[in-house]
Amino acid sequence: GEDVEQSLFLSVREGDSSVINCTYTDSSSTYLYWYKQEPGAGLQLLTYIFSNMDMKQDQRLTVLLNKKDKHLSLRIADTQTGDSAIYFCASSYSSASKIIFGSGTRLSIRP
Amino acid sequence: DTGVSQDPRHKITKRGQNVTFRCDPISEHNRLYWYRQTLGQGPEFLTYFQNEAQLEKSRLLSDRFSAERPKGSFSTLEIQRTEQGDSAMYLCFGGKQGGNTEAFFGQGTRLTVV
């Protein structure tokens, strides 16, 4: 069945780059997403990538997709304290079908 | 503010009681999803509406759960005979036809069953 897996925790020093990794099982996923959840707040779409792309860059965010290995990563450059949150990797078959989420990676920033 | 409103934000209920949650999406959102999120987990899909039609239900949705979307606007999720395992955050997700990237989550309703 559909499954999305990611590591639970990541700790980085302020100013360093953060790389959050994810693997998914459904090779028919055409949309892959990264959502951010801050304490007490709802889920916010950070960025997404189509399955026919290898990379997408959006300001400090870089998404890399290895479709062969079904591996997705999110790189946050110059990580700031405001980046502390839980990051969810997610996939969907199409842009309008249900989204399957991973368990989330908690990113903590140390000074 | 995503424009997707959920009510109530918090609900504490005794085991065995019925509860109902409401989601008000943006008027253009013809697609509406309900998800459930427990501590330390990602959101799990429960059910999906396109306008007023309920098109998909997860196996997670037991007979005690029912969802409606009359007139294709707001939606309600009812849980009958609540159990402690129903304690979770219930999230509503609304979007336009053909666009998860233009869809938004509400703030959620946190249910605690005691």
Tab-separated table of C-alpha atoms in Angstrom:
chain	number	residue	atom	x	y	z
A	1	GLY	CA	0.000	0.000	0.000
A	2	GLU	CA	0.938	3.640	0.055
A	3	ASP	CA	3.491	4.592	2.670
A	4	VAL	CA	5.756	7.536	3.351
A	5	GLU	CA	8.645	7.245	5.797
A	6	GLN	CA	10.938	9.823	7.316
A	7	SER	CA	13.308	10.077	10.271
A	8	LEU	CA	11.782	11.435	13.469
A	9	PHE	CA	14.309	14.013	14.611
A	10	LEU	CA	16.949	16.347	13.238
A	11	SER	CA	19.051	18.848	15.172
A	12	VAL	CA	21.134	21.486	13.399
A	13	ARG	CA	23.121	24.529	14.404
A	14	GLU	CA	21.679	27.922	13.544
A	15	GLY	CA	23.050	29.092	10.204
A	16	ASP	CA	23.839	25.580	8.962
A	17	SER	CA	21.847	23.767	6.294
A	18	SER	CA	19.179	21.260	7.293
A	19	VAL	CA	18.455	18.229	5.135
A	20	ILE	CA	15.315	16.239	5.824
A	21	ASN	CA	14.941	12.948	3.992
A	22	CYS	CA	11.912	10.902	3.028
A	23	THR	CA	11.119	7.724	1.133
A	24	TYR	CA	7.803	6.781	-0.402
A	25	THR	CA	6.534	3.489	-1.713
A	26	ASP	CA	3.926	4.378	-4.328
A	27	SER	CA	5.740	4.771	-7.630
A	28	SER	CA	2.587	6.193	-9.182
A	29	SER	CA	2.810	9.282	-6.960
A	30	THR	CA	2.997	12.271	-9.238
A	31	TYR	CA	2.961	15.020	-6.619
A	32	LEU	CA	5.312	15.145	-3.651
A	33	TYR	CA	4.936	17.739	-0.930
A	34	TRP	CA	6.626	19.186	2.098
A	35	TYR	CA	4.379	20.570	4.827
A	36	LYS	CA	5.427	22.483	7.950
A	37	GLN	CA	3.634	22.335	11.294
A	38	GLU	CA	4.553	24.772	14.012
A	39	PRO	CA	3.382	24.289	17.616
A	40	GLY	CA	-0.278	25.116	17.949
A	41	ALA	CA	-0.622	25.867	14.263
A	42	GLY	CA	-2.124	24.056	11.321
A	43	LEU	CA	-0.244	22.375	8.520
A	44	GLN	CA	1.177	24.734	5.952
A	45	LEU	CA	2.296	23.728	2.470
A	46	LEU	CA	5.948	24.712	2.112
A	47	THR	CA	6.710	23.454	-1.352
A	48	TYR	CA	5.967	20.642	-3.768
A	49	ILE	CA	7.521	18.952	-6.776
A	50	PHE	CA	6.137	17.089	-9.755
A	51	SER	CA	7.431	13.588	-10.303
A	52	ASN	CA	8.927	14.543	-13.682
A	53	MET	CA	11.273	17.005	-11.982
A	54	ASP	CA	14.578	16.295	-10.253
A	55	MET	CA	14.952	19.504	-8.342
A	56	LYS	CA	13.013	22.570	-7.319
A	57	GLN	CA	14.433	25.619	-5.601
A	58	ASP	CA	12.394	28.244	-3.788
A	59	GLN	CA	14.446	30.828	-1.882
A	60	ARG	CA	16.090	28.933	1.024
A	61	LEU	CA	14.322	25.687	0.160
A	62	THR	CA	15.641	23.065	-2.248
A	63	VAL	CA	13.718	19.897	-2.991
A	64	LEU	CA	15.510	16.958	-4.583
A	65	LEU	CA	13.664	13.984	-6.025
A	66	ASN	CA	15.206	10.646	-6.949
A	67	LYS	CA	12.295	8.902	-8.595
A	68	LYS	CA	14.220	5.693	-9.192
A	69	ASP	CA	14.892	5.276	-5.476
A	70	LYS	CA	11.603	6.951	-4.457
A	71	HIS	CA	13.582	9.342	-2.283
A	72	LEU	CA	12.710	12.946	-1.567
A	73	SER	CA	14.707	15.480	0.396
A	74	LEU	CA	14.194	19.016	1.647
A	75	ARG	CA	17.190	21.237	2.186
A	76	ILE	CA	16.791	24.439	4.197
A	77	ALA	CA	19.721	26.778	3.739
A	78	ASP	CA	20.887	29.086	6.561
A	79	THR	CA	18.555	27.495	9.091
A	80	GLN	CA	16.997	29.967	11.514
A	81	THR	CA	15.252	29.534	14.852
A	82	GLY	CA	11.966	30.223	13.099
A	83	ASP	CA	12.480	27.036	11.104
A	84	SER	CA	11.908	24.964	14.240
A	85	ALA	CA	8.878	22.843	13.449
A	86	ILE	CA	7.735	19.419	12.342
A	87	TYR	CA	8.184	18.803	8.624
A	88	PHE	CA	5.947	16.317	6.870
A	89	CYS	CA	6.760	14.614	3.613
A	90	ALA	CA	3.661	13.662	1.626
A	91	SER	CA	2.601	12.232	-1.702
A	92	SER	CA	-0.477	11.989	-3.875
A	93	TYR	CA	-1.371	10.167	-7.067
A	94	SER	CA	-2.619	13.338	-8.680
A	95	SER	CA	-2.959	16.982	-7.770
A	96	ALA	CA	-6.559	16.357	-6.691
A	97	SER	CA	-6.315	12.979	-4.941
A	98	LYS	CA	-5.887	12.318	-1.236
A	99	ILE	CA	-2.514	13.101	0.267
A	100	ILE	CA	-0.571	10.440	2.172
A	101	PHE	CA	1.647	11.845	4.922
A	102	GLY	CA	4.767	10.614	6.654
A	103	SER	CA	5.107	10.712	10.435
A	104	GLY	CA	7.015	13.962	10.392
A	105	THR	CA	10.561	15.049	11.223
A	106	ARG	CA	10.980	17.360	14.192
A	107	LEU	CA	13.648	19.946	13.378
A	108	SER	CA	15.315	21.634	16.322
A	109	ILE	CA	17.794	24.457	16.026
A	110	ARG	CA	20.663	24.863	18.474
A	111	PRO	CA	22.556	28.145	18.911
B	1	ASP	CA	-5.531	32.423	8.324
B	2	THR	CA	-6.172	29.745	5.694
B	3	GLY	CA	-9.866	30.518	5.391
B	4	VAL	CA	-10.790	26.988	6.510
B	5	SER	CA	-12.539	27.224	9.887
B	6	GLN	CA	-13.125	24.398	12.296
B	7	ASP	CA	-15.336	24.376	15.334
B	8	PRO	CA	-14.849	23.701	18.151
B	9	ARG	CA	-11.077	24.042	18.546
B	10	HIS	CA	-11.096	21.779	21.583
B	11	LYS	CA	-13.556	19.194	22.829
B	12	ILE	CA	-13.362	17.094	25.971
B	13	THR	CA	-15.940	14.367	26.248
B	14	LYS	CA	-16.643	11.341	28.361
B	15	ARG	CA	-16.240	7.925	26.862
B	16	GLY	CA	-19.469	6.766	25.285
B	17	GLN	CA	-20.739	10.227	24.389
B	18	ASN	CA	-21.363	11.415	20.839
B	19	VAL	CA	-19.468	14.393	19.426
B	20	THR	CA	-19.842	16.432	16.258
B	21	PHE	CA	-17.275	18.671	14.628
B	22	ARG	CA	-17.813	21.242	11.915
B	23	CYS	CA	-15.641	22.467	9.073
B	24	ASP	CA	-16.351	25.591	7.024
B	25	PRO	CA	-14.140	25.744	3.940
B	26	ILE	CA	-13.748	28.660	1.560
B	27	SER	CA	-16.792	28.858	-0.714
B	28	GLU	CA	-14.761	27.915	-3.801
B	29	HIS	CA	-13.526	24.716	-2.178
B	30	ASN	CA	-15.543	21.984	-3.846
B	31	ARG	CA	-13.180	19.315	-2.472
B	32	LEU	CA	-13.126	18.644	1.265
B	33	TYR	CA	-11.160	16.060	3.222
B	34	TRP	CA	-11.166	14.973	6.835
B	35	TYR	CA	-7.920	13.759	8.390
B	36	ARG	CA	-7.034	12.557	11.868
B	37	GLN	CA	-3.678	13.227	13.517
B	38	THR	CA	-2.477	11.550	16.698
B	39	LEU	CA	0.557	12.589	18.709
B	40	GLY	CA	3.803	11.905	16.905
B	41	GLN	CA	2.113	10.906	13.673
B	42	GLY	CA	1.251	12.528	10.396
B	43	PRO	CA	-2.330	13.165	9.342
B	44	GLU	CA	-4.252	10.045	8.319
B	45	PHE	CA	-6.921	10.266	5.634
B	46	LEU	CA	-10.472	9.612	6.839
B	47	THR	CA	-12.874	10.675	4.092
B	48	TYR	CA	-13.297	12.861	1.013
B	49	PHE	CA	-16.163	14.915	-0.399
B	50	GLN	CA	-16.499	16.452	-3.804
B	51	ASN	CA	-19.266	18.972	-3.393
B	52	GLU	CA	-21.943	17.083	-1.444
B	53	ALA	CA	-20.910	13.608	-2.592
B	54	GLN	CA	-18.801	11.478	-0.253
B	55	LEU	CA	-16.508	9.771	-2.730
B	56	GLU	CA	-14.030	7.912	-0.552
B	57	LYS	CA	-13.841	6.570	2.982
B	58	SER	CA	-10.808	5.122	4.703
B	59	ARG	CA	-10.859	1.714	6.335
B	60	LEU	CA	-9.945	3.692	9.481
B	61	LEU	CA	-13.451	5.124	9.486
B	62	SER	CA	-15.411	2.710	11.634
B	63	ASP	CA	-19.205	2.518	11.722
B	64	ARG	CA	-19.138	4.927	14.659
B	65	PHE	CA	-17.893	7.689	12.382
B	66	SER	CA	-20.114	9.507	9.926
B	67	ALA	CA	-19.480	12.575	7.836
B	68	GLU	CA	-21.822	14.763	5.851
B	69	ARG	CA	-21.567	17.731	3.562
B	70	PRO	CA	-25.072	18.955	2.828
B	71	LYS	CA	-25.313	21.419	-0.047
B	72	GLY	CA	-21.595	21.063	-0.669
B	73	SER	CA	-20.611	23.817	1.723
B	74	PHE	CA	-19.765	23.102	5.377
B	75	SER	CA	-19.118	19.565	6.567
B	76	THR	CA	-19.714	17.750	9.832
B	77	LEU	CA	-17.919	14.752	11.295
B	78	GLU	CA	-19.776	12.837	13.999
B	79	ILE	CA	-18.300	10.208	16.265
B	80	GLN	CA	-20.778	8.072	18.152
B	81	ARG	CA	-20.010	6.229	21.389
B	82	THR	CA	-16.572	7.777	21.661
B	83	GLU	CA	-13.649	5.668	22.842
B	84	GLN	CA	-10.342	6.769	24.343
B	85	GLY	CA	-8.632	5.755	21.113
B	86	ASP	CA	-10.608	8.440	19.305
B	87	SER	CA	-8.577	11.121	21.097
B	88	ALA	CA	-6.771	12.989	18.329
B	89	MET	CA	-6.673	16.166	16.290
B	90	TYR	CA	-9.298	16.128	13.548
B	91	LEU	CA	-8.254	18.196	10.553
B	92	CYS	CA	-10.284	19.542	7.671
B	93	PHE	CA	-8.622	20.175	4.310
B	94	GLY	CA	-10.356	22.163	1.599
B	95	GLY	CA	-9.392	22.755	-1.997
B	96	LYS	CA	-10.512	23.684	-5.440
B	97	GLN	CA	-11.010	21.141	-8.168
B	98	GLY	CA	-7.651	19.954	-9.426
B	99	GLY	CA	-5.379	21.615	-6.913
B	100	ASN	CA	-3.910	20.193	-3.702
B	101	THR	CA	-1.316	22.917	-3.997
B	102	GLU	CA	-4.089	25.463	-3.566
B	103	ALA	CA	-5.791	23.604	-0.736
B	104	PHE	CA	-5.589	24.495	2.913
B	105	PHE	CA	-5.835	22.852	6.286
B	106	GLY	CA	-7.948	24.239	9.071
B	107	GLN	CA	-6.563	24.618	12.577
B	108	GLY	CA	-8.184	21.383	13.641
B	109	THR	CA	-10.417	20.197	16.461
B	110	ARG	CA	-8.581	18.524	19.308
B	111	LEU	CA	-10.706	15.780	20.843
B	112	THR	CA	-9.916	14.351	24.251
B	113	VAL	CA	-11.971	11.375	25.407
B	114	VAL	CA	-11.776	10.799	29.161
